[in-house]
Amino acid sequence: MQSNDPTASNEAQGSGGQGEAHNAELEALKARIAELEAGNVELRDTVLREKAEIENQRRRLHRDVEQARRFANEKLLNELLPVYDGLERGLEVEGGDVASVREGIALTLKSLLKIAENNGLVQVDPVGQPLDPERHHAVSMVDAPGAAPNTVVSVLQKGYVLNDRLLRPALVAVAKE
């Protein structure tokens, strides 16, 4: 039995067209999914490579910091070697007079102080200066005629400043009021 209904015929043709349209849309969606999955794989690979690069940089930085820490004093110690050699030579001298031994020690001390200054160390020798509690530690007060009150009259132990930061205060005696 055939239907003579013209709309029924169009619906059958429309269903076939719709099926093809659905198939085309499905294929387009599948292609888009495949494209997105390929992009996702590419992005995942990029992220993994970047993560590995960051980890390698972290390891290199850690190694460099450790090397810097281990050899930070290398320059200073290399500069101190001549002082060490001078002291050893001084100890090897048998029966020298006191004046020449004293002169050798003075030269060695001068060399040592020069190296310290080159590395930012400055002596605090405040004789004649007003007491500065930030840099001086008063251990005694003495009668000092002619000296202003609270003025440093003698230094029992010199202080040191390293790059503008107090390393050790000077131990001083100050004039009484």
GROMACS .gro file of C-alpha atoms in nm:
model
  177
    1MET     CA    1   0.000   0.000   0.000
    2GLN     CA    2   0.129   0.322  -0.112
    3SER     CA    3   0.045   0.644   0.043
    4ASN     CA    4  -0.053   0.921  -0.186
    5ASP     CA    5   0.012   1.177   0.083
    6PRO     CA    6   0.271   1.421  -0.054
    7THR     CA    7   0.380   1.530   0.295
    8ALA     CA    8   0.462   1.173   0.393
    9SER     CA    9   0.696   1.151   0.100
   10ASN     CA   10   0.872   1.475   0.198
   11GLU     CA   11   0.910   1.356   0.558
   12ALA     CA   12   1.076   1.038   0.440
   13GLN     CA   13   1.311   1.237   0.226
   14GLY     CA   14   1.367   1.484   0.513
   15SER     CA   15   1.453   1.201   0.751
   16GLY     CA   16   1.713   1.075   0.512
   17GLY     CA   17   1.856   1.427   0.478
   18GLN     CA   18   1.853   1.470   0.851
   19GLY     CA   19   2.040   1.144   0.897
   20GLU     CA   20   2.305   1.259   0.655
   21ALA     CA   21   2.325   1.596   0.834
   22HIS     CA   22   2.356   1.418   1.170
   23ASN     CA   23   2.627   1.194   1.027
   24ALA     CA   24   2.815   1.495   0.888
   25GLU     CA   25   2.780   1.678   1.220
   26LEU     CA   26   2.892   1.367   1.407
   27GLU     CA   27   3.195   1.333   1.181
   28ALA     CA   28   3.278   1.701   1.229
   29LEU     CA   29   3.252   1.659   1.608
   30LYS     CA   30   3.469   1.347   1.598
   31ALA     CA   31   3.728   1.537   1.393
   32ARG     CA   32   3.714   1.828   1.643
   33ILE     CA   33   3.755   1.585   1.936
   34ALA     CA   34   4.054   1.423   1.766
   35GLU     CA   35   4.202   1.771   1.702
   36LEU     CA   36   4.150   1.874   2.065
   37GLU     CA   37   4.296   1.547   2.194
   38ALA     CA   38   4.604   1.598   1.974
   39GLY     CA   39   4.636   1.954   2.109
   40ASN     CA   40   4.595   1.820   2.462
   41VAL     CA   41   4.874   1.565   2.408
   42GLU     CA   42   5.096   1.840   2.267
   43LEU     CA   43   5.023   2.068   2.564
   44ARG     CA   44   5.087   1.783   2.808
   45ASP     CA   45   5.425   1.717   2.643
   46THR     CA   46   5.511   2.088   2.662
   47VAL     CA   47   5.416   2.103   3.031
   48LEU     CA   48   5.625   1.794   3.108
   49ARG     CA   49   5.925   1.941   2.923
   50GLU     CA   50   5.887   2.272   3.104
   51LYS     CA   51   5.854   2.093   3.438
   52ALA     CA   52   6.172   1.895   3.367
   53GLU     CA   53   6.354   2.216   3.266
   54ILE     CA   54   6.246   2.389   3.589
   55GLU     CA   55   6.363   2.089   3.791
   56ASN     CA   56   6.700   2.097   3.610
   57GLN     CA   57   6.734   2.470   3.679
   58ARG     CA   58   6.651   2.413   4.045
   59ARG     CA   59   6.921   2.144   4.068
   60ARG     CA   60   7.177   2.367   3.892
   61LEU     CA   61   7.093   2.658   4.122
   62HIS     CA   62   7.121   2.436   4.429
   63ARG     CA   63   7.458   2.307   4.307
   64ASP     CA   64   7.582   2.660   4.231
   65VAL     CA   65   7.473   2.790   4.572
   66GLU     CA   66   7.643   2.497   4.743
   67GLN     CA   67   7.964   2.561   4.546
   68ALA     CA   68   7.951   2.932   4.631
   69ARG     CA   69   7.902   2.850   4.998
   70ARG     CA   70   8.188   2.601   5.002
   71PHE     CA   71   8.434   2.833   4.827
   72ALA     CA   72   8.315   3.175   4.948
   73ASN     CA   73   8.631   3.229   5.153
   74GLU     CA   74   8.869   3.111   4.882
   75LYS     CA   75   8.983   3.463   4.783
   76LEU     CA   76   9.034   3.570   5.144
   77LEU     CA   77   9.223   3.255   5.236
   78ASN     CA   78   9.441   3.287   4.928
   79GLU     CA   79   9.531   3.642   5.037
   80LEU     CA   80   9.613   3.513   5.388
   81LEU     CA   81   9.863   3.254   5.267
   82PRO     CA   82  10.157   3.504   5.253
   83VAL     CA   83  10.081   3.604   5.615
   84TYR     CA   84  10.083   3.239   5.712
   85ASP     CA   85  10.415   3.189   5.530
   86GLY     CA   86  10.565   3.495   5.702
   87LEU     CA   87  10.465   3.366   6.045
   88GLU     CA   88  10.614   3.025   5.969
   89ARG     CA   89  10.941   3.183   5.853
   90GLY     CA   90  10.947   3.391   6.171
   91LEU     CA   91  10.913   3.078   6.384
   92GLU     CA   92  11.194   2.907   6.194
   93VAL     CA   93  11.444   3.181   6.282
   94GLU     CA   94  11.675   3.064   6.556
   95GLY     CA   95  11.829   3.317   6.795
   96GLY     CA   96  11.737   3.646   6.630
   97ASP     CA   97  11.743   3.967   6.828
   98VAL     CA   98  11.418   4.095   6.977
   99ALA     CA   99  11.411   4.404   6.757
  100SER     CA  100  11.420   4.207   6.430
  101VAL     CA  101  11.158   3.959   6.555
  102ARG     CA  102  10.940   4.250   6.664
  103GLU     CA  103  10.985   4.416   6.323
  104GLY     CA  104  10.888   4.092   6.147
  105ILE     CA  105  10.575   4.059   6.360
  106ALA     CA  106  10.485   4.424   6.291
  107LEU     CA  107  10.520   4.371   5.915
  108THR     CA  108  10.311   4.055   5.932
  109LEU     CA  109  10.041   4.236   6.133
  110LYS     CA  110  10.044   4.524   5.883
  111SER     CA  111   9.999   4.276   5.598
  112LEU     CA  112   9.716   4.103   5.783
  113LEU     CA  113   9.538   4.433   5.855
  114LYS     CA  114   9.570   4.536   5.488
  115ILE     CA  115   9.406   4.210   5.378
  116ALA     CA  116   9.129   4.260   5.633
  117GLU     CA  117   9.068   4.617   5.511
  118ASN     CA  118   9.052   4.495   5.150
  119ASN     CA  119   8.775   4.260   5.259
  120GLY     CA  120   8.569   4.526   5.441
  121LEU     CA  121   8.706   4.494   5.796
  122VAL     CA  122   8.784   4.821   5.977
  123GLN     CA  123   8.939   4.859   6.322
  124VAL     CA  124   8.759   5.066   6.586
  125ASP     CA  125   9.030   5.249   6.783
  126PRO     CA  126   8.842   5.530   6.960
  127VAL     CA  127   9.108   5.690   7.185
  128GLY     CA  128   9.016   6.052   7.245
  129GLN     CA  129   8.663   6.013   7.107
  130PRO     CA  130   8.339   6.042   7.306
  131LEU     CA  131   8.198   5.709   7.424
  132ASP     CA  132   7.964   5.561   7.162
  133PRO     CA  133   7.761   5.276   7.317
  134GLU     CA  134   7.686   5.148   6.966
  135ARG     CA  135   8.056   5.080   6.896
  136HIS     CA  136   8.226   5.085   7.236
  137HIS     CA  137   8.186   4.882   7.551
  138ALA     CA  138   8.304   5.072   7.859
  139VAL     CA  139   8.465   4.834   8.107
  140SER     CA  140   8.597   5.095   8.349
  141MET     CA  141   8.593   5.462   8.439
  142VAL     CA  142   8.925   5.623   8.531
  143ASP     CA  143   9.045   5.961   8.650
  144ALA     CA  144   9.190   6.138   8.350
  145PRO     CA  145   9.293   6.497   8.415
  146GLY     CA  146   9.262   6.704   8.098
  147ALA     CA  147   9.019   6.460   7.931
  148ALA     CA  148   8.656   6.548   7.883
  149PRO     CA  149   8.407   6.335   8.079
  150ASN     CA  150   8.288   6.019   7.900
  151THR     CA  151   8.581   6.036   7.659
  152VAL     CA  152   8.770   5.719   7.574
  153VAL     CA  153   9.113   5.740   7.736
  154SER     CA  154   9.241   5.389   7.662
  155VAL     CA  155   9.147   5.088   7.453
  156LEU     CA  156   9.179   4.750   7.618
  157GLN     CA  157   9.068   4.561   7.306
  158LYS     CA  158   9.008   4.710   6.963
  159GLY     CA  159   8.670   4.669   6.803
  160TYR     CA  160   8.596   4.579   6.443
  161VAL     CA  161   8.334   4.679   6.186
  162LEU     CA  162   8.266   4.461   5.883
  163ASN     CA  163   8.108   4.647   5.590
  164ASP     CA  164   7.943   4.906   5.820
  165ARG     CA  165   7.815   4.641   6.062
  166LEU     CA  166   7.967   4.608   6.408
  167LEU     CA  167   8.150   4.280   6.438
  168ARG     CA  168   8.295   4.337   6.786
  169PRO     CA  169   8.274   4.647   7.009
  170ALA     CA  170   8.593   4.806   7.139
  171LEU     CA  171   8.656   4.746   7.509
  172VAL     CA  172   8.745   5.088   7.651
  173ALA     CA  173   8.818   5.285   7.966
  174VAL     CA  174   8.649   5.627   7.984
  175ALA     CA  175   8.720   5.944   8.180
  176LYS     CA  176   8.515   6.003   8.492
  177GLU     CA  177   8.292   6.306   8.516
   0.00000   0.00000   0.00000
